[in-house]
Short mmCIF file of C-alpha atoms in Angstrom, two decimals:
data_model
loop_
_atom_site.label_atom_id
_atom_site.label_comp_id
_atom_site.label_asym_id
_atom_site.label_seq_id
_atom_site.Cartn_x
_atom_site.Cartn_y
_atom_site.Cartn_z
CA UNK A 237 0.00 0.00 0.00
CA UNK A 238 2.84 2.80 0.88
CA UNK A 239 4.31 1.34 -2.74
CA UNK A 240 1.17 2.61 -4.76
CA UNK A 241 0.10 5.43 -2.74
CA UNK A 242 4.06 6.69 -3.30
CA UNK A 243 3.79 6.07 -6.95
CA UNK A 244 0.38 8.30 -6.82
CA UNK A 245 2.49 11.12 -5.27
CA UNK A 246 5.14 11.01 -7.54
CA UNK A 247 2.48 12.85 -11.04
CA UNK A 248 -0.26 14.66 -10.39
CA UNK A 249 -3.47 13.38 -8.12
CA UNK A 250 -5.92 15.84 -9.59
CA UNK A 251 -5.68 14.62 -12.71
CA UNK A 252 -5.36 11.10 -11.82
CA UNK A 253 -8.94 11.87 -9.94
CA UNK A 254 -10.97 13.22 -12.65
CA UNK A 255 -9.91 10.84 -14.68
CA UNK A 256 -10.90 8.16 -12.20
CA UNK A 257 -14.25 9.71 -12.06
CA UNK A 258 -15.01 10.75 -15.72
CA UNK A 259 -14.06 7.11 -16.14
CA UNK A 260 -16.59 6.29 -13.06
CA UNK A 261 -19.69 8.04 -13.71
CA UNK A 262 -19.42 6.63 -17.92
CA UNK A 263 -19.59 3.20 -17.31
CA UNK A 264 -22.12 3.78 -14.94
CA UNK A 265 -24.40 5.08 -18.07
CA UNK A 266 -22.59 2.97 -20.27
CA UNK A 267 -24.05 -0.23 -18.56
CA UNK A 268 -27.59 1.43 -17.38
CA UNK A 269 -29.38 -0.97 -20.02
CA UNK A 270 -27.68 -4.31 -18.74
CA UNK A 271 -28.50 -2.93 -15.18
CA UNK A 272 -31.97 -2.44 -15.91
CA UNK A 273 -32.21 -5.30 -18.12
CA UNK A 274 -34.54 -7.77 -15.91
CA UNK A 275 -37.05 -4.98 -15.67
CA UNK A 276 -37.18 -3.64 -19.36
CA UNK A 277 -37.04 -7.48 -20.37
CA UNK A 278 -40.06 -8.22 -17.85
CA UNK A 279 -42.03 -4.83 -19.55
CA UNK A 280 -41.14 -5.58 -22.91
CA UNK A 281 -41.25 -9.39 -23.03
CA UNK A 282 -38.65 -10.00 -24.68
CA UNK A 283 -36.63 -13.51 -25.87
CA UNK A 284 -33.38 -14.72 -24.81
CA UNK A 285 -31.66 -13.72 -27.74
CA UNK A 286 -33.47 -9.95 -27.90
CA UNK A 287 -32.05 -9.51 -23.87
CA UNK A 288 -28.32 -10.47 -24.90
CA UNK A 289 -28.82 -8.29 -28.00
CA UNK A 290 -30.09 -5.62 -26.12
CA UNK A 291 -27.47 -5.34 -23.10
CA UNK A 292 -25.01 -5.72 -26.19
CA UNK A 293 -25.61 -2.72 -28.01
CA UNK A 294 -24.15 -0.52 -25.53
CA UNK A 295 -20.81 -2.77 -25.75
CA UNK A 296 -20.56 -2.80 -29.47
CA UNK A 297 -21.32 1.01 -29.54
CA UNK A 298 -19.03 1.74 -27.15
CA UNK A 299 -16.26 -0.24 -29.33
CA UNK A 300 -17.36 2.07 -32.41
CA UNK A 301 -16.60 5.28 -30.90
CA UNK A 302 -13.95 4.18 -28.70
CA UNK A 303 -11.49 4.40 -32.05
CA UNK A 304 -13.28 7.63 -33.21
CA UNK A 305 -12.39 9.26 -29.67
CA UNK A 306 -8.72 7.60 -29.83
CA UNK A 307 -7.95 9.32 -32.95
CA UNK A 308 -9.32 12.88 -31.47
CA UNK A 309 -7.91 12.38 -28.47
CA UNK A 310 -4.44 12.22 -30.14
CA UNK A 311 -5.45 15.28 -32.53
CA UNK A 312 -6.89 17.50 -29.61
CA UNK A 313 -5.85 15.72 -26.44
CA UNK A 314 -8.04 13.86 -23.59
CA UNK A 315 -9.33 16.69 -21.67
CA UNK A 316 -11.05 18.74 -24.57
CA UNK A 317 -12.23 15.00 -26.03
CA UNK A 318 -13.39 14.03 -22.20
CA UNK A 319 -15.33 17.44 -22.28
CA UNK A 320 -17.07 16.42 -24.96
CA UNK A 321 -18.20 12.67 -24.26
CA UNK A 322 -19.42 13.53 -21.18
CA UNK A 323 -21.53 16.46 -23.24
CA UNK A 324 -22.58 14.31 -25.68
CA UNK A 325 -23.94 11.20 -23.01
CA UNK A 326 -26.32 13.30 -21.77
CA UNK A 327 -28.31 12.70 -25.17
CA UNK A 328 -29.07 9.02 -24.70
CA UNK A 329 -29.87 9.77 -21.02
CA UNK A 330 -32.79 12.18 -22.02
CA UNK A 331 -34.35 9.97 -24.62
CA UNK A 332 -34.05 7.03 -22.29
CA UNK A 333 -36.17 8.94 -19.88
CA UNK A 334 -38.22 10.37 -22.14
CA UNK A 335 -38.96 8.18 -25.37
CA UNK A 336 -37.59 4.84 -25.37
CA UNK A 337 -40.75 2.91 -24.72
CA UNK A 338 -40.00 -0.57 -27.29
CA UNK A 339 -37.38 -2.91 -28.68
CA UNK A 340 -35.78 -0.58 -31.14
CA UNK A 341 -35.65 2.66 -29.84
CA UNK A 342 -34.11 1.06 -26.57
CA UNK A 343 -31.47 -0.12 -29.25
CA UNK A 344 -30.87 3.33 -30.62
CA UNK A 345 -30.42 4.57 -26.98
CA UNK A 346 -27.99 1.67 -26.30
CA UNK A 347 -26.11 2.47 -29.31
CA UNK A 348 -25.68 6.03 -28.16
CA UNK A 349 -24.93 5.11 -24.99
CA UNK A 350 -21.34 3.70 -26.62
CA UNK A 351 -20.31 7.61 -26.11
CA UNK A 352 -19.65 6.83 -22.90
CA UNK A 353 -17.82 3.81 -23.58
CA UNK A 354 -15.70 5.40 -25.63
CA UNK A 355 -14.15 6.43 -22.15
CA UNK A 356 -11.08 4.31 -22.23
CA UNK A 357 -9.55 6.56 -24.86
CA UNK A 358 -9.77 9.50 -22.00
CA UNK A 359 -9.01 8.40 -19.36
CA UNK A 360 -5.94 6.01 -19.24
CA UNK A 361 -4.12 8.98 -21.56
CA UNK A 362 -5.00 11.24 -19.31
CA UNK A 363 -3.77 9.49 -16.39
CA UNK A 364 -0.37 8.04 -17.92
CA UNK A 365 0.62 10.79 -19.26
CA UNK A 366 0.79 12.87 -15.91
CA UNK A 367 2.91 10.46 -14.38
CA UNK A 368 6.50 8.76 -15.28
CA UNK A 369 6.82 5.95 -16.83
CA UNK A 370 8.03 3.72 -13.96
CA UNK A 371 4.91 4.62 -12.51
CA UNK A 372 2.21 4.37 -15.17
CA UNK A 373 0.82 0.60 -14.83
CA UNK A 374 -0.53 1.90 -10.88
CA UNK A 375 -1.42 5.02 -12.81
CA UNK A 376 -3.57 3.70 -15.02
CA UNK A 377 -4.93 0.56 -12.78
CA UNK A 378 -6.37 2.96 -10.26
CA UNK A 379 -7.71 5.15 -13.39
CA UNK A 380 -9.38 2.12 -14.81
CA UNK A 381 -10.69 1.15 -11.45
CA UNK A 382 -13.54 3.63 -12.58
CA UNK A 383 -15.42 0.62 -14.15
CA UNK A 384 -16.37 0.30 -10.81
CA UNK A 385 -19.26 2.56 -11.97
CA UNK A 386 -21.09 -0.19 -13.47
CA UNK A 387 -20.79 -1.52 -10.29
CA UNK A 388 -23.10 1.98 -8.76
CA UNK A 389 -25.37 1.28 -11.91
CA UNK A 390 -25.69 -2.60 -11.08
CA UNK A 391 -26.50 -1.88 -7.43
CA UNK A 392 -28.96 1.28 -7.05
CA UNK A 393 -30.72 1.23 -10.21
CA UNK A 394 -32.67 -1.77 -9.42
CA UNK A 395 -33.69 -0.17 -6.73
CA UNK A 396 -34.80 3.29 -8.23
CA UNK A 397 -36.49 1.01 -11.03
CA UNK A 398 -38.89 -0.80 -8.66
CA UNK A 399 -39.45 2.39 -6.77
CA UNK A 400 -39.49 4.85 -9.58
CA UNK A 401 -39.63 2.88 -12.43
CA UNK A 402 -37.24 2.10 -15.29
CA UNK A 403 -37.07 5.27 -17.36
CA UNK A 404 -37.33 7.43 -13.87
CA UNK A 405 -33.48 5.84 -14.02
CA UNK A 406 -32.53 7.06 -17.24
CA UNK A 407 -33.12 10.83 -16.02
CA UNK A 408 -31.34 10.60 -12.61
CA UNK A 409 -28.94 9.47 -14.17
CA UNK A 410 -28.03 13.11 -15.32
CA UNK A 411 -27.13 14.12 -12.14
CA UNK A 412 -24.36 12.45 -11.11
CA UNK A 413 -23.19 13.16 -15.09
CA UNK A 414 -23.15 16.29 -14.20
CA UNK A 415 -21.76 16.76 -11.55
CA UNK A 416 -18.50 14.93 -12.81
CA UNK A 417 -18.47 17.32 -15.95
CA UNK A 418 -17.57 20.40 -13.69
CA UNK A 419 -15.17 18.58 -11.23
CA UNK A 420 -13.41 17.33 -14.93
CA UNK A 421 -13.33 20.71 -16.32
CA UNK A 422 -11.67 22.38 -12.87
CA UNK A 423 -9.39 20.10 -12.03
CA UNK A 424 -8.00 17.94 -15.04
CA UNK A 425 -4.87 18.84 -16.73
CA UNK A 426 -2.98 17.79 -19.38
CA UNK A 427 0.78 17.07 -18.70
CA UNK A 428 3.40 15.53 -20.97
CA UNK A 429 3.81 16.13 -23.98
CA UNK A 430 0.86 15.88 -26.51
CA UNK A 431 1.99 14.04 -29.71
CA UNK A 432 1.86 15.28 -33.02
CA UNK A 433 -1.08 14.15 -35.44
CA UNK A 434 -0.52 10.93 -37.34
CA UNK A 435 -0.99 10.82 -41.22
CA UNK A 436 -3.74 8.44 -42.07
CA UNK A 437 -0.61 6.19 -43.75
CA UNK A 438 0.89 6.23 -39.77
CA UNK A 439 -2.98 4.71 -39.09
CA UNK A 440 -2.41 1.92 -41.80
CA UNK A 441 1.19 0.82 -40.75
CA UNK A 442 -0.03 0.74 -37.10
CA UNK A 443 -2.87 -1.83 -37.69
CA UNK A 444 -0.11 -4.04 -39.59
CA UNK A 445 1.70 -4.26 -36.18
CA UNK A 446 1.02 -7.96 -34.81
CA UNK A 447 1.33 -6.88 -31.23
CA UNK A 448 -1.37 -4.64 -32.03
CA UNK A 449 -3.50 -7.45 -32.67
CA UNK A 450 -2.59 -9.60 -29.73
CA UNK A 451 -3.55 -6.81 -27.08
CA UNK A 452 -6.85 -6.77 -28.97
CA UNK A 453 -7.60 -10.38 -28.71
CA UNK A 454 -6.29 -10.43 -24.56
CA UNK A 455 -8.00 -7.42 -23.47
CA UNK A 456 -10.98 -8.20 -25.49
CA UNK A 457 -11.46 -11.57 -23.42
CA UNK A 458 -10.11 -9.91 -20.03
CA UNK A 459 -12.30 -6.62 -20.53
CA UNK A 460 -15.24 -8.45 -22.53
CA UNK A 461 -15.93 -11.02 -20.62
CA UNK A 462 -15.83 -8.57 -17.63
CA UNK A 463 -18.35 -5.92 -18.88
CA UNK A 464 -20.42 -8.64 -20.43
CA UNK A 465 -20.51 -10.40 -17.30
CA UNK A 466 -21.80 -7.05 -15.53
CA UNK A 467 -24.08 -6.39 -18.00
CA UNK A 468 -25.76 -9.94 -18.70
CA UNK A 469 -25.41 -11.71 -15.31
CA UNK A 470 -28.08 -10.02 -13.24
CA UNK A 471 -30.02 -11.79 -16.44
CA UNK A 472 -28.57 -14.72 -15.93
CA UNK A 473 -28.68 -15.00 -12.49
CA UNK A 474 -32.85 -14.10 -12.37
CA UNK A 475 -33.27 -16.49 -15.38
CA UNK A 476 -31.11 -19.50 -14.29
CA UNK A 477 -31.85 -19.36 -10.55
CA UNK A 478 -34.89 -17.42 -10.34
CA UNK A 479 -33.42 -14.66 -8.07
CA UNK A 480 -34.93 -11.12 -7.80
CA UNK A 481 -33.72 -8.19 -9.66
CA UNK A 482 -32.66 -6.46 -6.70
CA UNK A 483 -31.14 -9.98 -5.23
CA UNK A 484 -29.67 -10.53 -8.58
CA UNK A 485 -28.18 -6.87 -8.51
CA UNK A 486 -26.41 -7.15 -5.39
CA UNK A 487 -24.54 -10.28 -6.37
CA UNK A 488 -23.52 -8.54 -9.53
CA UNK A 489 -22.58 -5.44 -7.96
CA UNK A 490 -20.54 -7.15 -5.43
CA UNK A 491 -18.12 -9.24 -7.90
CA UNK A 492 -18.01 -6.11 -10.07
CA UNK A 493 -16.72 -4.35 -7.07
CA UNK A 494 -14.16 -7.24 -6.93
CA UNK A 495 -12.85 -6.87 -10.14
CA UNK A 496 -12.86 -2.70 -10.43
CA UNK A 497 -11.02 -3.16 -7.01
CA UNK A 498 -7.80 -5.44 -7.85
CA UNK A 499 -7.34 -4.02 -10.85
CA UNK A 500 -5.03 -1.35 -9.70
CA UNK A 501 -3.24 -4.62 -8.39
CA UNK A 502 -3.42 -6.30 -11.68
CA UNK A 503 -0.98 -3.04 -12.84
CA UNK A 504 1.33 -3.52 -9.97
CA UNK A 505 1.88 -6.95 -10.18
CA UNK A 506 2.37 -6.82 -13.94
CA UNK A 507 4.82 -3.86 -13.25
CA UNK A 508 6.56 -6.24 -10.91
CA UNK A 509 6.59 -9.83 -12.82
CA UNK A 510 5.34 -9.22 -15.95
CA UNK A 511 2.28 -8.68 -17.63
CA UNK A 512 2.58 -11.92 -19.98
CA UNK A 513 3.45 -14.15 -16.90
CA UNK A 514 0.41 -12.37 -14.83
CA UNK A 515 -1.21 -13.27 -17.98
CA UNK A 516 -1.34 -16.74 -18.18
CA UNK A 517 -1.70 -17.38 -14.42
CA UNK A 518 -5.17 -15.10 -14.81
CA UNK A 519 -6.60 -17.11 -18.14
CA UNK A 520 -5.55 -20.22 -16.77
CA UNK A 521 -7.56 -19.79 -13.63
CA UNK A 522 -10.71 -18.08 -15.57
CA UNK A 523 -10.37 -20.75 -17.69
CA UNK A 524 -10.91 -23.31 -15.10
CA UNK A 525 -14.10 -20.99 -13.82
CA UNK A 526 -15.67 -21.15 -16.79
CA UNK A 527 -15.24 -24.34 -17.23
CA UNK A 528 -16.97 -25.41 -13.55
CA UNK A 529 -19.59 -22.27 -14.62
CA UNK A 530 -21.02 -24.22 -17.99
CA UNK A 531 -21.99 -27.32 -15.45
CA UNK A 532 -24.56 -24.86 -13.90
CA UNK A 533 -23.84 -25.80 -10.67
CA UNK A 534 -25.65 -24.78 -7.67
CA UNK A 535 -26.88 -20.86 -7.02
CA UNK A 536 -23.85 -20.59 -4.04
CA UNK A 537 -20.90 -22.28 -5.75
CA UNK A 538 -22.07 -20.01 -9.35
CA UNK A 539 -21.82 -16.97 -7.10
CA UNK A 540 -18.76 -17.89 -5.90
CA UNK A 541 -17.10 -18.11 -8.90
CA UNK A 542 -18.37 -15.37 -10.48
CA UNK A 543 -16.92 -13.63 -7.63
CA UNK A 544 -13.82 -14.71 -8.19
CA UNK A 545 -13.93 -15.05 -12.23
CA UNK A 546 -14.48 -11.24 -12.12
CA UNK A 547 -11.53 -10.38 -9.60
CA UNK A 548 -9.04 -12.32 -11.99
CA UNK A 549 -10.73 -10.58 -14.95
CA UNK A 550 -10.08 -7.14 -13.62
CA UNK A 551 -6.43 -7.96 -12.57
CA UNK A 552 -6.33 -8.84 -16.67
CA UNK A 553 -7.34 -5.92 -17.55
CA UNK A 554 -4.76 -3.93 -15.46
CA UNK A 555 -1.82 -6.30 -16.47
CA UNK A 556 -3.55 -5.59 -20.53
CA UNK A 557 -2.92 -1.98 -19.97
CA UNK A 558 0.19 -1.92 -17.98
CA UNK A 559 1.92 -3.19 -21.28
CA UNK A 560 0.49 -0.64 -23.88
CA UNK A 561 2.75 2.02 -22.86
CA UNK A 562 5.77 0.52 -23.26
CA UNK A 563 4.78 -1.29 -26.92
CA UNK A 564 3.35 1.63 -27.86
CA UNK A 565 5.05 5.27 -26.09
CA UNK A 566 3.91 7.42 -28.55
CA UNK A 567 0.66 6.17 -29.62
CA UNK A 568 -1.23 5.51 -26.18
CA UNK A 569 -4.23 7.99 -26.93
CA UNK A 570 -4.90 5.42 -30.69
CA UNK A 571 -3.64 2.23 -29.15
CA UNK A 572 -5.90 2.76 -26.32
CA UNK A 573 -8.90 3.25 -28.73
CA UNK A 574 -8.10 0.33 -30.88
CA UNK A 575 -7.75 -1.71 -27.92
CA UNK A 576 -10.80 -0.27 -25.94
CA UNK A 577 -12.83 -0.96 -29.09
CA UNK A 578 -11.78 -4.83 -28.78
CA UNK A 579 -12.60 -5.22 -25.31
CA UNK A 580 -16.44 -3.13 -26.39
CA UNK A 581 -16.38 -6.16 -29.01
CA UNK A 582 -16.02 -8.50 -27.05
CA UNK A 583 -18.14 -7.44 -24.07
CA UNK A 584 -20.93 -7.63 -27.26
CA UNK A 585 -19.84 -11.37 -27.90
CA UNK A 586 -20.56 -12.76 -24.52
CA UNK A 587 -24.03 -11.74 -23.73
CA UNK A 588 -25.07 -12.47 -27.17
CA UNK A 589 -23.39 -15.75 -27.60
CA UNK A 590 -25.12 -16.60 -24.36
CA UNK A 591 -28.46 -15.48 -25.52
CA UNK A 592 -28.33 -16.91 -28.61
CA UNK A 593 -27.45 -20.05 -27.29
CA UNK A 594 -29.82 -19.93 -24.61
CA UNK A 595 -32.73 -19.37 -27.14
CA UNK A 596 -31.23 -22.44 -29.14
CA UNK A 597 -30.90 -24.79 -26.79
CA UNK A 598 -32.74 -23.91 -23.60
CA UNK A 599 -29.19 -23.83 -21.41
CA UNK A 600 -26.60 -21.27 -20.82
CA UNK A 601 -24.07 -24.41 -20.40
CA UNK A 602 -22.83 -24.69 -23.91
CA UNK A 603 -22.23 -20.62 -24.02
CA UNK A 604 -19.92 -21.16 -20.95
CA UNK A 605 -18.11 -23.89 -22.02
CA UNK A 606 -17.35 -21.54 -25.49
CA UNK A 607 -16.08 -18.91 -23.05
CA UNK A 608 -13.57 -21.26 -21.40
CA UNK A 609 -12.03 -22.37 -24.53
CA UNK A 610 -11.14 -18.78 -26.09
CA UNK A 611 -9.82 -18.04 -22.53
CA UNK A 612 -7.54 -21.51 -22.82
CA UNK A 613 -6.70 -20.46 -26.26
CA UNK A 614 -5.24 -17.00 -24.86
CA UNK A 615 -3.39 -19.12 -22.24
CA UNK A 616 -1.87 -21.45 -24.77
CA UNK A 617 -0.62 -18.56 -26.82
CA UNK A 618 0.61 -16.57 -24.02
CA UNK A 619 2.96 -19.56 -23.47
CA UNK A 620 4.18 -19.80 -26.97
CA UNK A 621 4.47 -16.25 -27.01
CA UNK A 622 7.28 -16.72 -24.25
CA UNK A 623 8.98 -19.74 -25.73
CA UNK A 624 9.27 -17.40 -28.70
CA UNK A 625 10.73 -14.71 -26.95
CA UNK A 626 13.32 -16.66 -25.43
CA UNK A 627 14.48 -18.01 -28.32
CA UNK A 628 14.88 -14.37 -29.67
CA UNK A 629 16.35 -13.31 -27.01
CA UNK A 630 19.03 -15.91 -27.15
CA UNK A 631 19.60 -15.90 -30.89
CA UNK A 632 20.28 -12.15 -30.60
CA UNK A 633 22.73 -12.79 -27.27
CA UNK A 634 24.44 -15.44 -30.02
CA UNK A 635 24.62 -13.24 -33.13
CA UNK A 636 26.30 -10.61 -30.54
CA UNK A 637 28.96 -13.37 -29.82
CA UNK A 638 29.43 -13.80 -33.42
CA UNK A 639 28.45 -17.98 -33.29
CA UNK A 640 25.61 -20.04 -34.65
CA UNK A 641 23.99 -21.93 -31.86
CA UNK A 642 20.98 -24.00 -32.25
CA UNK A 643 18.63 -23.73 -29.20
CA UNK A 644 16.54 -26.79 -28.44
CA UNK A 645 13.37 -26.28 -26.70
CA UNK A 646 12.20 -23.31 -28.99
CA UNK A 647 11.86 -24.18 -32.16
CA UNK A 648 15.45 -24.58 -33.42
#
């Protein structure tokens, strides 16, 4: 603890707060439809598949304009972009309260409410880039600990819904919004040095970077599974066990609070051992969880594991983000966004896959047991990905040495 509240010391707090709660207060809207979900699905009647799709459509619009906002926040830097997010989220809000009322304009409001997903491209710029470098994975942990707003959503909105009603929730959700806006515009600053814009050429050659690609795929399971989870579980939970809304709320709230909570932890390990290493320990484990998960066992042991499914997943996505910085030093703000977007995609694969396969085959089992094996696939590459560093590593120490060697154990 006197480790990361030194490292906090050594940029500037401030900063590191607003970001913490601009990052806060958007995924609190940004997962108001998944935490609403039992009631809206109860009011509208909808199928299986139409409640995955629907506490989706925030995820896959957040992954949209999570790459738009990456690319401005480069161009203008995070606390003009942040400005205008937070402007532009109180849109969906209003017609939420007002004028969603069926199926498809709930979609439209979902798919709006990606502005605030777009978040990650703010924030974690924002924060790294006001403190040094040795510094940055606790930095941006505790800045991405704000998706601990989904865990406010998950546990008061219930509430206000079977007081107030759902779209009573939609409109108090403006206040808190607000609020956050002016403590964002007093006290965030940008430090560092704001990099120059990139040539749409710059764009191209960065997507042809593999390691591009590989942070997409982790932090899309880590972060995906994590946000579908909070948005789709409450579901889950009242459809597989027959639990409450507000009983199903307060189990999701509670291992969302687990995962927002280690996740500064997730960037201090990784910091310490590695983020690969971290890695594979984490997908491993979730892998495992899943695994026991798609037997539907009983309503205690499913909490459980859930519980701790959802800690390991936010240590992920700390370790995920703890890396980007030093692949990627000068692109953060677009490497951020790319990488944001991939964890919005696949936050939009999990509740649908599990909807889907719900409505096809009357069990959430077989959905489960599809989540385990992409997390054992990013575990089995994660271990290659070593082998093959090792064996770079040494054929570089050899070429130094001026002598051909032939390493056994990674590949020749």
């Amino acid at each position: 603890m006197a480790n990361i509240i030194k490292a906090i010391k050594s940029g500037h707090p401030p900063t590191l707060l607003s970001a913490f709660l601009y990052f806060d207060v958007s995924f609190m809207i940004w997962v108001l439809i998944g935490a609403l979900g039992i009631f809206i699905s109860g009011d509208l009647g909808l199928t299986p598949a139409q409640k995955g799709t629907l506490v989706a459509i925030p995820l896959l619009g957040g992954a949209f304009f999570r790459v738009v906002v990456g690319v401005l926040v480069d161009r203008f830097g995070p606390k003009k972009i942040g400005i205008l997010t937070l402007t532009l989220s109180i849109l969906p809000l209003i017609l939420g309260w007002l004028w969603a009322d069926h199926f498809i304009s709930l979609l439209v409001v979902g798919l709006l409410l990606g502005v605030a997903g777009s978040s990650f491209a703010v924030a974690l710029p924002l924060a790294s880039r006001c403190y040094p470098p040795e510094h940055q994975g606790v930095a941006m942990g505790i800045a991405g600990s704000g998706n601990s707003g989904s865990m406010i959503a998950i546990l008061i909105a219930p509430f206000l819904a079977k007081w107030l009603g759902w779209h009573a929730v939609f409109g108090l959700a403006l206040i808190p919004l607000l609020i956050v806006l002016s403590i964002f515009v007093l006290l965030a600053r940008e430090l560092g040095v704001l990099p120059p814009p990139m040539p749409l050429s710059d764009y191209i050659t960065l997507l042809k970077k593999r390691d591009l690609w590989w942070f997409n795929l982790y932090y899309g399971v880590t972060f995906g599974s994590y946000v579908g989870l909070a948005s789709f579980l409450g579901i889950f939970l009242h459809d597989q066990y027959g639990l409450s809304p507000v009983s199903a709320g307060g189990i999701v709230a509670l291992s969302v609070f687990a995962g927002s909570a280690v996740r500064p932890m997730g960037g201090y390990w990784a910091d310490r051992i590695g983020g690969v290493k971290l890695l594979m320990a984490l997908y491993l484990i979730v892998t495992i969880v899943f695994g026991v998960i798609a037997t539907l066992p009983p309503v205690w042991l499913a909490v459980a594991l859930f519980f701790i499914g959802m800690s390991l997943l936010g240590m992920g996505n700390g370790a995920v983000f703890q890396w980007i910085p030093q692949k990627f030093p000068q692109d953060i703000g677009l490497v951020t966004g790319l990488v944001g977007a991939a964890g919005g995609v696949g936050g939009f694969f999990l509740p649908t896959l599990l909807g889907s396969i719900k409505g096809l085959t009357g069990s959430y089992g077989v959905g489960f047991l599809i989540c385990a094996s992409i997390t054992l696939f990013c575990f089995v590459s994660l271990f290659f990905r070593i082998k093959s560093e090792k064996k770079d590593a040494v054929e570089v120490q050899v070429k130094g040495e001026g002598r051909v060697r032939v390493e056994v154990g990674f590949g020749g």
